[in-house]
Amino acid sequence: MNIAVLTAEGKVIVRTDNTLVRDSADFYVPDFVKSVRISPVVFVEISSPCRCCDPKFASRHLGLAGAGALLHCCDEESESACIDRTTYISGPRIPYAEIGGKELRFTGREIGLPSRETIEDAFGRINSRVYLRTGDIICIELEAPSETGAGSAMDCILDGEKSFSFELR
């Protein structure tokens, strides 16, 4: 299973499944990491395999959606998107077509959610570069990653239900 991400800058990156966190466990910052950035995401599970699928057929391949967060760990020389346990996706899941009308609160701030059309367009952009299999997950960054640090508490509430809550240690 892979996690394909459309970044806020419009780039497509792929994270491996060892980055996935489904239990809201705290994140312990490795010693070599100098800074941590976090970005809120909407994720959608892939329900059937597809390659280079036109966005107008996205509904055939997209399943349930939810909210999450990606951690980006940086040192002096580089940024890593693939450190273990840095993709937080858990909590309630709803049909992807309904997520645009829901409310998302991320660390106390309200964040706008994408429409069905925006999700389908992101699916098309990702799928034009990455073969998606059943069980893969696509993530759409809702805003550029922002700096955070040890001791920070992160929480995400989608439509009144907690998606996750964890602390950086």
Tab-separated table of N, CA and C in Angstrom:
chain	number	residue	atom	x	y	z
A	1	MET	N	0.838	-1.164	0.000
A	1	MET	CA	0.000	0.000	0.000
A	1	MET	C	0.894	1.242	0.000
A	2	ASN	N	0.536	2.203	-0.824
A	2	ASN	CA	1.275	3.454	-0.901
A	2	ASN	C	0.362	4.618	-0.543
A	3	ILE	N	0.989	5.718	-0.213
A	3	ILE	CA	0.281	6.948	0.090
A	3	ILE	C	0.795	7.984	-0.903
A	4	ALA	N	-0.042	8.377	-1.843
A	4	ALA	CA	0.340	9.358	-2.859
A	4	ALA	C	-0.193	10.720	-2.429
A	5	VAL	N	0.687	11.712	-2.447
A	5	VAL	CA	0.352	13.035	-1.920
A	5	VAL	C	0.444	14.081	-3.020
A	6	LEU	N	-0.586	14.923	-3.102
A	6	LEU	CA	-0.517	16.129	-3.923
A	6	LEU	C	-0.226	17.260	-2.949
A	7	THR	N	0.984	17.813	-3.023
A	7	THR	CA	1.393	18.840	-2.073
A	7	THR	C	0.681	20.164	-2.355
A	8	ALA	N	0.767	21.074	-1.407
A	8	ALA	CA	0.168	22.400	-1.583
A	8	ALA	C	0.812	23.140	-2.754
A	9	GLU	N	2.061	22.775	-3.096
A	9	GLU	CA	2.765	23.395	-4.218
A	9	GLU	C	2.429	22.723	-5.549
A	10	GLY	N	1.635	21.654	-5.526
A	10	GLY	CA	1.235	20.971	-6.753
A	10	GLY	C	2.122	19.820	-7.165
A	11	LYS	N	3.086	19.431	-6.322
A	11	LYS	CA	3.953	18.297	-6.627
A	11	LYS	C	3.297	17.006	-6.160
A	12	VAL	N	3.642	15.906	-6.822
A	12	VAL	CA	3.173	14.583	-6.416
A	12	VAL	C	4.345	13.846	-5.786
A	13	ILE	N	4.163	13.405	-4.539
A	13	ILE	CA	5.171	12.589	-3.870
A	13	ILE	C	4.494	11.316	-3.365
A	14	VAL	N	5.277	10.286	-3.135
A	14	VAL	CA	4.737	9.022	-2.637
A	14	VAL	C	5.420	8.691	-1.318
A	15	ARG	N	4.612	8.339	-0.342
A	15	ARG	CA	5.096	7.883	0.961
A	15	ARG	C	4.827	6.386	1.065
A	16	THR	N	5.673	5.691	1.772
A	16	THR	CA	5.485	4.257	1.952
A	16	THR	C	4.556	3.990	3.131
A	17	ASP	N	4.052	2.763	3.215
A	17	ASP	CA	3.087	2.453	4.270
A	17	ASP	C	3.704	2.431	5.672
A	18	ASN	N	5.028	2.370	5.795
A	18	ASN	CA	5.623	2.412	7.129
A	18	ASN	C	5.509	3.803	7.760
A	19	THR	N	5.085	4.807	6.980
A	19	THR	CA	4.877	6.145	7.542
A	19	THR	C	3.500	6.275	8.188
A	20	LEU	N	2.629	5.325	7.957
A	20	LEU	CA	1.230	5.419	8.370
A	20	LEU	C	1.039	5.250	9.878
A	21	VAL	N	0.218	6.135	10.462
A	21	VAL	CA	-0.174	6.054	11.871
A	21	VAL	C	-1.690	6.071	11.909
A	22	ARG	N	-2.294	5.045	12.480
A	22	ARG	CA	-3.751	4.980	12.556
A	22	ARG	C	-4.267	5.077	13.989
A	23	ASP	N	-3.369	5.207	14.967
A	23	ASP	CA	-3.800	5.127	16.357
A	23	ASP	C	-3.554	6.387	17.181
A	24	SER	N	-3.245	7.507	16.577
A	24	SER	CA	-3.013	8.784	17.269
A	24	SER	C	-1.878	8.710	18.281
A	25	ALA	N	-0.898	7.858	18.040
A	25	ALA	CA	0.246	7.760	18.943
A	25	ALA	C	1.106	9.020	18.838
A	26	ASP	N	1.715	9.403	19.957
A	26	ASP	CA	2.611	10.561	19.960
A	26	ASP	C	3.787	10.317	19.020
A	27	PHE	N	4.344	11.412	18.483
A	27	PHE	CA	5.494	11.313	17.590
A	27	PHE	C	6.733	11.740	18.355
A	28	TYR	N	7.718	10.864	18.420
A	28	TYR	CA	8.978	11.153	19.085
A	28	TYR	C	9.972	11.600	18.020
A	29	VAL	N	10.376	12.860	18.100
A	29	VAL	CA	11.243	13.453	17.092
A	29	VAL	C	12.636	12.823	17.189
A	30	PRO	N	13.136	12.226	16.084
A	30	PRO	CA	14.483	11.640	16.107
A	30	PRO	C	15.549	12.708	16.373
A	31	ASP	N	16.671	12.286	16.945
A	31	ASP	CA	17.742	13.223	17.321
A	31	ASP	C	18.293	14.009	16.134
A	32	PHE	N	18.364	13.396	14.958
A	32	PHE	CA	18.964	14.072	13.808
A	32	PHE	C	18.041	15.128	13.184
A	33	VAL	N	16.770	15.140	13.563
A	33	VAL	CA	15.810	16.087	12.993
A	33	VAL	C	15.954	17.440	13.683
A	34	LYS	N	16.144	18.471	12.896
A	34	LYS	CA	16.316	19.821	13.429
A	34	LYS	C	15.004	20.592	13.507
A	35	SER	N	14.071	20.279	12.605
A	35	SER	CA	12.767	20.948	12.650
A	35	SER	C	11.699	20.019	12.076
A	36	VAL	N	10.481	20.258	12.512
A	36	VAL	CA	9.337	19.476	12.051
A	36	VAL	C	8.286	20.449	11.532
A	37	ARG	N	7.773	20.146	10.355
A	37	ARG	CA	6.672	20.932	9.790
A	37	ARG	C	5.466	20.010	9.648
A	38	ILE	N	4.282	20.584	9.745
A	38	ILE	CA	3.054	19.785	9.675
A	38	ILE	C	2.088	20.428	8.694
A	39	SER	N	1.364	19.587	7.969
A	39	SER	CA	0.350	20.106	7.046
A	39	SER	C	-0.920	19.264	7.178
A	40	PRO	N	-2.080	19.924	7.206
A	40	PRO	CA	-3.345	19.184	7.229
A	40	PRO	C	-3.658	18.631	5.842
A	41	VAL	N	-4.296	17.465	5.815
A	41	VAL	CA	-4.648	16.836	4.542
A	41	VAL	C	-6.051	16.266	4.589
A	42	VAL	N	-6.616	16.107	3.399
A	42	VAL	CA	-7.788	15.262	3.206
A	42	VAL	C	-7.250	14.017	2.525
A	43	PHE	N	-7.667	12.849	2.998
A	43	PHE	CA	-7.233	11.615	2.361
A	43	PHE	C	-8.442	10.867	1.826
A	44	VAL	N	-8.218	10.109	0.756
A	44	VAL	CA	-9.269	9.288	0.152
A	44	VAL	C	-8.676	7.917	-0.147
A	45	GLU	N	-9.402	6.879	0.233
A	45	GLU	CA	-8.965	5.517	-0.028
A	45	GLU	C	-9.320	5.128	-1.467
A	46	ILE	N	-8.436	4.387	-2.095
A	46	ILE	CA	-8.672	3.906	-3.462
A	46	ILE	C	-9.430	2.583	-3.376
A	47	SER	N	-10.578	2.505	-4.067
A	47	SER	CA	-11.429	1.315	-3.966
A	47	SER	C	-11.229	0.320	-5.114
A	48	SER	N	-10.601	0.776	-6.212
A	48	SER	CA	-10.284	-0.144	-7.309
A	48	SER	C	-9.065	0.391	-8.057
A	49	PRO	N	-8.255	-0.502	-8.625
A	49	PRO	CA	-7.010	-0.074	-9.262
A	49	PRO	C	-7.251	0.785	-10.504
A	50	CYS	N	-6.282	1.665	-10.766
A	50	CYS	CA	-6.416	2.544	-11.929
A	50	CYS	C	-5.054	3.115	-12.328
A	51	ARG	N	-4.957	3.406	-13.623
A	51	ARG	CA	-3.752	4.029	-14.164
A	51	ARG	C	-4.188	5.065	-15.191
A	52	CYS	N	-3.687	6.278	-15.057
A	52	CYS	CA	-3.974	7.369	-16.000
A	52	CYS	C	-5.472	7.532	-16.251
A	53	CYS	N	-6.239	7.510	-15.193
A	53	CYS	CA	-7.694	7.621	-15.286
A	53	CYS	C	-8.110	9.089	-15.360
A	54	ASP	N	-8.993	9.417	-16.255
A	54	ASP	CA	-9.515	10.764	-16.374
A	54	ASP	C	-10.310	11.115	-15.112
A	55	PRO	N	-10.194	12.354	-14.609
A	55	PRO	CA	-10.922	12.741	-13.405
A	55	PRO	C	-12.434	12.527	-13.480
A	56	LYS	N	-13.014	12.545	-14.686
A	56	LYS	CA	-14.466	12.356	-14.776
A	56	LYS	C	-14.887	10.935	-14.403
A	57	PHE	N	-13.925	10.001	-14.351
A	57	PHE	CA	-14.213	8.629	-13.933
A	57	PHE	C	-13.719	8.344	-12.508
A	58	ALA	N	-13.322	9.368	-11.791
A	58	ALA	CA	-12.761	9.201	-10.450
A	58	ALA	C	-13.721	8.496	-9.496
A	59	SER	N	-15.008	8.765	-9.627
A	59	SER	CA	-15.977	8.176	-8.696
A	59	SER	C	-15.958	6.646	-8.731
A	60	ARG	N	-15.460	6.066	-9.816
A	60	ARG	CA	-15.369	4.608	-9.909
A	60	ARG	C	-14.237	4.042	-9.046
A	61	HIS	N	-13.305	4.905	-8.661
A	61	HIS	CA	-12.094	4.442	-7.979
A	61	HIS	C	-11.906	5.021	-6.579
A	62	LEU	N	-12.646	6.065	-6.242
A	62	LEU	CA	-12.480	6.710	-4.942
A	62	LEU	C	-13.499	6.184	-3.945
A	63	GLY	N	-13.030	5.928	-2.728
A	63	GLY	CA	-13.886	5.390	-1.680
A	63	GLY	C	-14.141	6.415	-0.583
A	64	LEU	N	-13.881	6.004	0.633
A	64	LEU	CA	-14.147	6.852	1.786
A	64	LEU	C	-13.019	7.851	1.999
A	65	ALA	N	-13.375	8.990	2.603
A	65	ALA	CA	-12.423	10.073	2.832
A	65	ALA	C	-12.407	10.452	4.301
A	66	GLY	N	-11.359	11.133	4.680
A	66	GLY	CA	-11.226	11.621	6.050
A	66	GLY	C	-10.185	12.719	6.097
A	67	ALA	N	-9.827	13.128	7.302
A	67	ALA	CA	-8.844	14.196	7.486
A	67	ALA	C	-7.645	13.649	8.229
A	68	GLY	N	-6.499	14.232	7.978
A	68	GLY	CA	-5.280	13.790	8.630
A	68	GLY	C	-4.217	14.865	8.602
A	69	ALA	N	-2.977	14.449	8.825
A	69	ALA	CA	-1.852	15.383	8.834
A	69	ALA	C	-0.599	14.655	8.381
A	70	LEU	N	0.291	15.409	7.736
A	70	LEU	CA	1.591	14.888	7.331
A	70	LEU	C	2.664	15.643	8.094
A	71	LEU	N	3.626	14.909	8.628
A	71	LEU	CA	4.788	15.524	9.265
A	71	LEU	C	5.944	15.492	8.279
A	72	HIS	N	6.663	16.595	8.193
A	72	HIS	CA	7.843	16.706	7.342
A	72	HIS	C	9.023	16.968	8.266
A	73	CYS	N	9.980	16.060	8.310
A	73	CYS	CA	11.135	16.176	9.200
A	73	CYS	C	12.326	16.700	8.416
A	74	CYS	N	12.980	17.724	8.951
A	74	CYS	CA	14.069	18.387	8.247
A	74	CYS	C	15.343	18.385	9.093
A	75	ASP	N	16.497	18.288	8.410
A	75	ASP	CA	17.779	18.535	9.063
A	75	ASP	C	18.448	19.661	8.280
A	76	GLU	N	19.741	19.872	8.488
A	76	GLU	CA	20.404	20.995	7.810
A	76	GLU	C	20.449	20.834	6.292
A	77	GLU	N	20.430	19.586	5.810
A	77	GLU	CA	20.655	19.344	4.396
A	77	GLU	C	19.420	18.960	3.596
A	78	SER	N	18.408	18.399	4.242
A	78	SER	CA	17.302	17.867	3.451
A	78	SER	C	16.013	17.797	4.257
A	79	GLU	N	14.948	17.470	3.546
A	79	GLU	CA	13.646	17.234	4.154
A	79	GLU	C	13.237	15.814	3.793
A	80	SER	N	12.707	15.088	4.783
A	80	SER	CA	12.298	13.719	4.527
A	80	SER	C	10.801	13.582	4.703
A	81	ALA	N	10.156	12.965	3.719
A	81	ALA	CA	8.726	12.693	3.808
A	81	ALA	C	8.470	11.241	4.195
A	82	CYS	N	9.527	10.466	4.405
A	82	CYS	CA	9.340	9.025	4.603
A	82	CYS	C	9.874	8.493	5.921
A	83	ILE	N	9.981	9.320	6.923
A	83	ILE	CA	10.363	8.815	8.238
A	83	ILE	C	9.174	8.046	8.798
A	84	ASP	N	9.445	6.929	9.440
A	84	ASP	CA	8.382	6.093	9.993
A	84	ASP	C	7.419	6.897	10.851
A	85	ARG	N	6.129	6.554	10.730
A	85	ARG	CA	5.054	7.078	11.573
A	85	ARG	C	4.902	8.603	11.467
A	86	THR	N	4.864	9.120	10.235
A	86	THR	CA	4.686	10.556	10.022
A	86	THR	C	3.455	10.895	9.185
A	87	THR	N	2.615	9.912	8.877
A	87	THR	CA	1.377	10.144	8.130
A	87	THR	C	0.215	9.778	9.048
A	88	TYR	N	-0.439	10.787	9.601
A	88	TYR	CA	-1.536	10.569	10.546
A	88	TYR	C	-2.865	10.603	9.806
A	89	ILE	N	-3.493	9.453	9.644
A	89	ILE	CA	-4.830	9.383	9.064
A	89	ILE	C	-5.640	8.389	9.869
A	90	SER	N	-6.600	8.873	10.564
A	90	SER	CA	-7.451	8.005	11.376
A	90	SER	C	-8.785	8.701	11.570
A	91	GLY	N	-9.633	8.120	12.364
A	91	GLY	CA	-10.899	8.758	12.685
A	91	GLY	C	-11.993	8.468	11.692
A	92	PRO	N	-13.030	9.307	11.737
A	92	PRO	CA	-14.221	9.040	10.923
A	92	PRO	C	-13.934	9.118	9.429
A	93	ARG	N	-14.637	8.282	8.676
A	93	ARG	CA	-14.535	8.297	7.217
A	93	ARG	C	-15.931	8.475	6.641
A	94	ILE	N	-16.000	9.283	5.600
A	94	ILE	CA	-17.272	9.565	4.946
A	94	ILE	C	-17.068	9.456	3.438
A	95	PRO	N	-18.134	9.276	2.658
A	95	PRO	CA	-17.958	9.247	1.201
A	95	PRO	C	-17.263	10.526	0.716
A	96	TYR	N	-16.288	10.379	-0.162
A	96	TYR	CA	-15.477	11.525	-0.575
A	96	TYR	C	-16.317	12.660	-1.155
A	97	ALA	N	-17.414	12.350	-1.807
A	97	ALA	CA	-18.239	13.377	-2.442
A	97	ALA	C	-18.932	14.274	-1.419
A	98	GLU	N	-19.014	13.839	-0.161
A	98	GLU	CA	-19.698	14.612	0.879
A	98	GLU	C	-18.759	15.443	1.733
A	99	ILE	N	-17.460	15.322	1.564
A	99	ILE	CA	-16.536	15.969	2.483
A	99	ILE	C	-16.514	17.488	2.336
A	100	GLY	N	-16.804	17.995	1.154
A	100	GLY	CA	-16.763	19.440	0.931
A	100	GLY	C	-17.705	20.234	1.809
A	101	GLY	N	-18.797	19.650	2.249
A	101	GLY	CA	-19.758	20.357	3.086
A	101	GLY	C	-19.516	20.212	4.575
A	102	LYS	N	-18.436	19.553	4.960
A	102	LYS	CA	-18.145	19.309	6.375
A	102	LYS	C	-17.220	20.381	6.937
A	103	GLU	N	-17.096	20.406	8.260
A	103	GLU	CA	-16.226	21.363	8.935
A	103	GLU	C	-14.978	20.644	9.438
A	104	LEU	N	-13.807	21.255	9.245
A	104	LEU	CA	-12.546	20.699	9.720
A	104	LEU	C	-11.883	21.707	10.645
A	105	ARG	N	-11.552	21.246	11.860
A	105	ARG	CA	-10.780	22.052	12.802
A	105	ARG	C	-9.450	21.337	13.014
A	106	PHE	N	-8.371	22.050	12.711
A	106	PHE	CA	-7.023	21.500	12.815
A	106	PHE	C	-6.234	22.355	13.788
A	107	THR	N	-5.833	21.771	14.899
A	107	THR	CA	-5.149	22.473	15.991
A	107	THR	C	-5.841	23.802	16.326
A	108	GLY	N	-7.163	23.743	16.446
A	108	GLY	CA	-7.948	24.909	16.860
A	108	GLY	C	-8.367	25.856	15.757
A	109	ARG	N	-7.859	25.673	14.554
A	109	ARG	CA	-8.211	26.565	13.438
A	109	ARG	C	-9.172	25.857	12.500
A	110	GLU	N	-10.096	26.629	11.955
A	110	GLU	CA	-10.990	26.064	10.944
A	110	GLU	C	-10.310	26.147	9.590
A	111	ILE	N	-10.360	25.044	8.847
A	111	ILE	CA	-9.721	24.965	7.536
A	111	ILE	C	-10.775	24.544	6.516
A	112	GLY	N	-10.767	25.193	5.375
A	112	GLY	CA	-11.714	24.856	4.320
A	112	GLY	C	-11.397	23.502	3.693
A	113	LEU	N	-12.420	22.753	3.402
A	113	LEU	CA	-12.264	21.436	2.782
A	113	LEU	C	-12.527	21.517	1.283
A	114	PRO	N	-11.866	20.689	0.504
A	114	PRO	CA	-12.046	20.735	-0.948
A	114	PRO	C	-13.395	20.172	-1.383
A	115	SER	N	-13.846	20.643	-2.517
A	115	SER	CA	-15.085	20.136	-3.111
A	115	SER	C	-14.828	18.785	-3.775
A	116	ARG	N	-15.906	18.143	-4.174
A	116	ARG	CA	-15.809	16.870	-4.900
A	116	ARG	C	-14.969	17.056	-6.167
A	117	GLU	N	-15.201	18.135	-6.895
A	117	GLU	CA	-14.480	18.393	-8.143
A	117	GLU	C	-12.985	18.563	-7.891
A	118	THR	N	-12.631	19.249	-6.805
A	118	THR	CA	-11.219	19.452	-6.479
A	118	THR	C	-10.555	18.125	-6.149
A	119	ILE	N	-11.244	17.263	-5.404
A	119	ILE	CA	-10.704	15.943	-5.070
A	119	ILE	C	-10.523	15.113	-6.338
A	120	GLU	N	-11.504	15.140	-7.225
A	120	GLU	CA	-11.410	14.375	-8.473
A	120	GLU	C	-10.279	14.889	-9.361
A	121	ASP	N	-10.083	16.215	-9.393
A	121	ASP	CA	-8.984	16.782	-10.165
A	121	ASP	C	-7.639	16.354	-9.576
A	122	ALA	N	-7.526	16.392	-8.246
A	122	ALA	CA	-6.289	15.954	-7.582
A	122	ALA	C	-6.029	14.479	-7.870
A	123	PHE	N	-7.078	13.664	-7.838
A	123	PHE	CA	-6.958	12.244	-8.182
A	123	PHE	C	-6.371	12.099	-9.589
A	124	GLY	N	-6.901	12.855	-10.551
A	124	GLY	CA	-6.400	12.788	-11.928
A	124	GLY	C	-4.942	13.180	-12.034
A	125	ARG	N	-4.535	14.223	-11.300
A	125	ARG	CA	-3.133	14.669	-11.333
A	125	ARG	C	-2.210	13.617	-10.727
A	126	ILE	N	-2.640	13.026	-9.616
A	126	ILE	CA	-1.827	11.988	-8.978
A	126	ILE	C	-1.774	10.751	-9.857
A	127	ASN	N	-2.934	10.305	-10.356
A	127	ASN	CA	-3.021	9.070	-11.122
A	127	ASN	C	-2.330	9.167	-12.480
A	128	SER	N	-2.106	10.360	-12.988
A	128	SER	CA	-1.361	10.490	-14.244
A	128	SER	C	0.121	10.182	-14.040
A	129	ARG	N	0.569	10.164	-12.787
A	129	ARG	CA	1.974	9.905	-12.480
A	129	ARG	C	2.202	8.616	-11.698
A	130	VAL	N	1.162	8.153	-10.988
A	130	VAL	CA	1.313	7.014	-10.084
A	130	VAL	C	0.196	6.011	-10.339
A	131	TYR	N	0.569	4.743	-10.510
A	131	TYR	CA	-0.422	3.672	-10.601
A	131	TYR	C	-1.001	3.460	-9.217
A	132	LEU	N	-2.325	3.524	-9.090
A	132	LEU	CA	-2.993	3.376	-7.796
A	132	LEU	C	-3.679	2.018	-7.726
A	133	ARG	N	-3.432	1.319	-6.627
A	133	ARG	CA	-4.018	-0.004	-6.417
A	133	ARG	C	-5.078	0.070	-5.327
A	134	THR	N	-5.919	-0.933	-5.261
A	134	THR	CA	-6.915	-1.024	-4.207
A	134	THR	C	-6.209	-0.963	-2.857
A	135	GLY	N	-6.683	-0.090	-1.975
A	135	GLY	CA	-6.083	0.064	-0.654
A	135	GLY	C	-5.093	1.207	-0.552
A	136	ASP	N	-4.599	1.703	-1.694
A	136	ASP	CA	-3.726	2.874	-1.646
A	136	ASP	C	-4.531	4.063	-1.141
A	137	ILE	N	-3.826	5.092	-0.756
A	137	ILE	CA	-4.465	6.296	-0.219
A	137	ILE	C	-3.897	7.498	-0.956
A	138	ILE	N	-4.776	8.416	-1.351
A	138	ILE	CA	-4.290	9.691	-1.868
A	138	ILE	C	-4.536	10.742	-0.791
A	139	CYS	N	-3.588	11.654	-0.654
A	139	CYS	CA	-3.703	12.758	0.293
A	139	CYS	C	-3.568	14.065	-0.470
A	140	ILE	N	-4.366	15.039	-0.076
A	140	ILE	CA	-4.312	16.365	-0.685
A	140	ILE	C	-3.982	17.356	0.428
A	141	GLU	N	-2.802	17.974	0.340
A	141	GLU	CA	-2.436	18.971	1.350
A	141	GLU	C	-3.363	20.167	1.223
A	142	LEU	N	-3.909	20.599	2.345
A	142	LEU	CA	-4.850	21.715	2.347
A	142	LEU	C	-4.163	23.065	2.479
A	143	GLU	N	-2.949	23.054	2.996
A	143	GLU	CA	-2.144	24.270	3.069
A	143	GLU	C	-0.684	23.860	3.179
A	144	ALA	N	0.205	24.815	2.932
A	144	ALA	CA	1.633	24.525	2.991
A	144	ALA	C	2.017	24.127	4.418
A	145	PRO	N	3.016	23.251	4.559
A	145	PRO	CA	3.447	22.841	5.895
A	145	PRO	C	3.919	24.037	6.730
A	146	SER	N	3.577	24.003	8.011
A	146	SER	CA	3.998	25.073	8.917
A	146	SER	C	4.878	24.495	10.012
A	147	GLU	N	5.783	25.319	10.492
A	147	GLU	CA	6.755	24.912	11.507
A	147	GLU	C	6.057	24.592	12.821
A	148	THR	N	6.502	23.531	13.455
A	148	THR	CA	6.015	23.152	14.776
A	148	THR	C	7.199	22.573	15.537
A	149	GLY	N	7.026	22.235	16.782
A	149	GLY	CA	8.163	21.722	17.543
A	149	GLY	C	7.744	20.806	18.665
A	150	ALA	N	8.755	20.263	19.350
A	150	ALA	CA	8.512	19.358	20.462
A	150	ALA	C	7.625	20.034	21.502
A	151	GLY	N	6.716	19.263	22.050
A	151	GLY	CA	5.784	19.793	23.035
A	151	GLY	C	4.491	20.298	22.432
A	152	SER	N	4.429	20.375	21.118
A	152	SER	CA	3.214	20.854	20.450
A	152	SER	C	2.152	19.759	20.458
A	153	ALA	N	0.938	20.162	20.758
A	153	ALA	CA	-0.191	19.229	20.709
A	153	ALA	C	-0.926	19.433	19.391
A	154	MET	N	-1.225	18.343	18.716
A	154	MET	CA	-1.923	18.385	17.432
A	154	MET	C	-3.253	17.661	17.580
A	155	ASP	N	-4.293	18.263	17.044
A	155	ASP	CA	-5.572	17.567	17.020
A	155	ASP	C	-6.330	17.952	15.763
A	156	CYS	N	-7.231	17.073	15.373
A	156	CYS	CA	-7.996	17.257	14.151
A	156	CYS	C	-9.412	16.772	14.411
A	157	ILE	N	-10.388	17.628	14.119
A	157	ILE	CA	-11.791	17.289	14.324
A	157	ILE	C	-12.517	17.495	13.000
A	158	LEU	N	-13.103	16.426	12.480
A	158	LEU	CA	-13.838	16.470	11.217
A	158	LEU	C	-15.319	16.328	11.511
A	159	ASP	N	-16.069	17.365	11.209
A	159	ASP	CA	-17.524	17.366	11.377
A	159	ASP	C	-17.938	16.940	12.792
A	160	GLY	N	-17.212	17.467	13.789
A	160	GLY	CA	-17.551	17.212	15.188
A	160	GLY	C	-16.975	15.940	15.771
A	161	GLU	N	-16.324	15.096	14.971
A	161	GLU	CA	-15.736	13.855	15.461
A	161	GLU	C	-14.214	13.933	15.394
A	162	LYS	N	-13.552	13.530	16.472
A	162	LYS	CA	-12.085	13.583	16.526
A	162	LYS	C	-11.483	12.582	15.554
A	163	SER	N	-10.583	13.091	14.693
A	163	SER	CA	-9.837	12.227	13.780
A	163	SER	C	-8.595	11.707	14.477
A	164	PHE	N	-7.858	12.605	15.132
A	164	PHE	CA	-6.676	12.201	15.885
A	164	PHE	C	-6.298	13.301	16.865
A	165	SER	N	-5.443	12.929	17.791
A	165	SER	CA	-4.875	13.855	18.766
A	165	SER	C	-3.549	13.251	19.193
A	166	PHE	N	-2.462	14.009	19.048
A	166	PHE	CA	-1.154	13.499	19.455
A	166	PHE	C	-0.255	14.675	19.812
A	167	GLU	N	0.879	14.337	20.382
A	167	GLU	CA	1.848	15.356	20.793
A	167	GLU	C	3.202	15.031	20.186
A	168	LEU	N	3.938	16.079	19.824
A	168	LEU	CA	5.311	15.896	19.387
A	168	LEU	C	6.190	15.913	20.627
A	169	ARG	N	7.025	14.903	20.771
A	169	ARG	CA	7.883	14.804	21.965
A	169	ARG	C	9.338	14.816	21.565
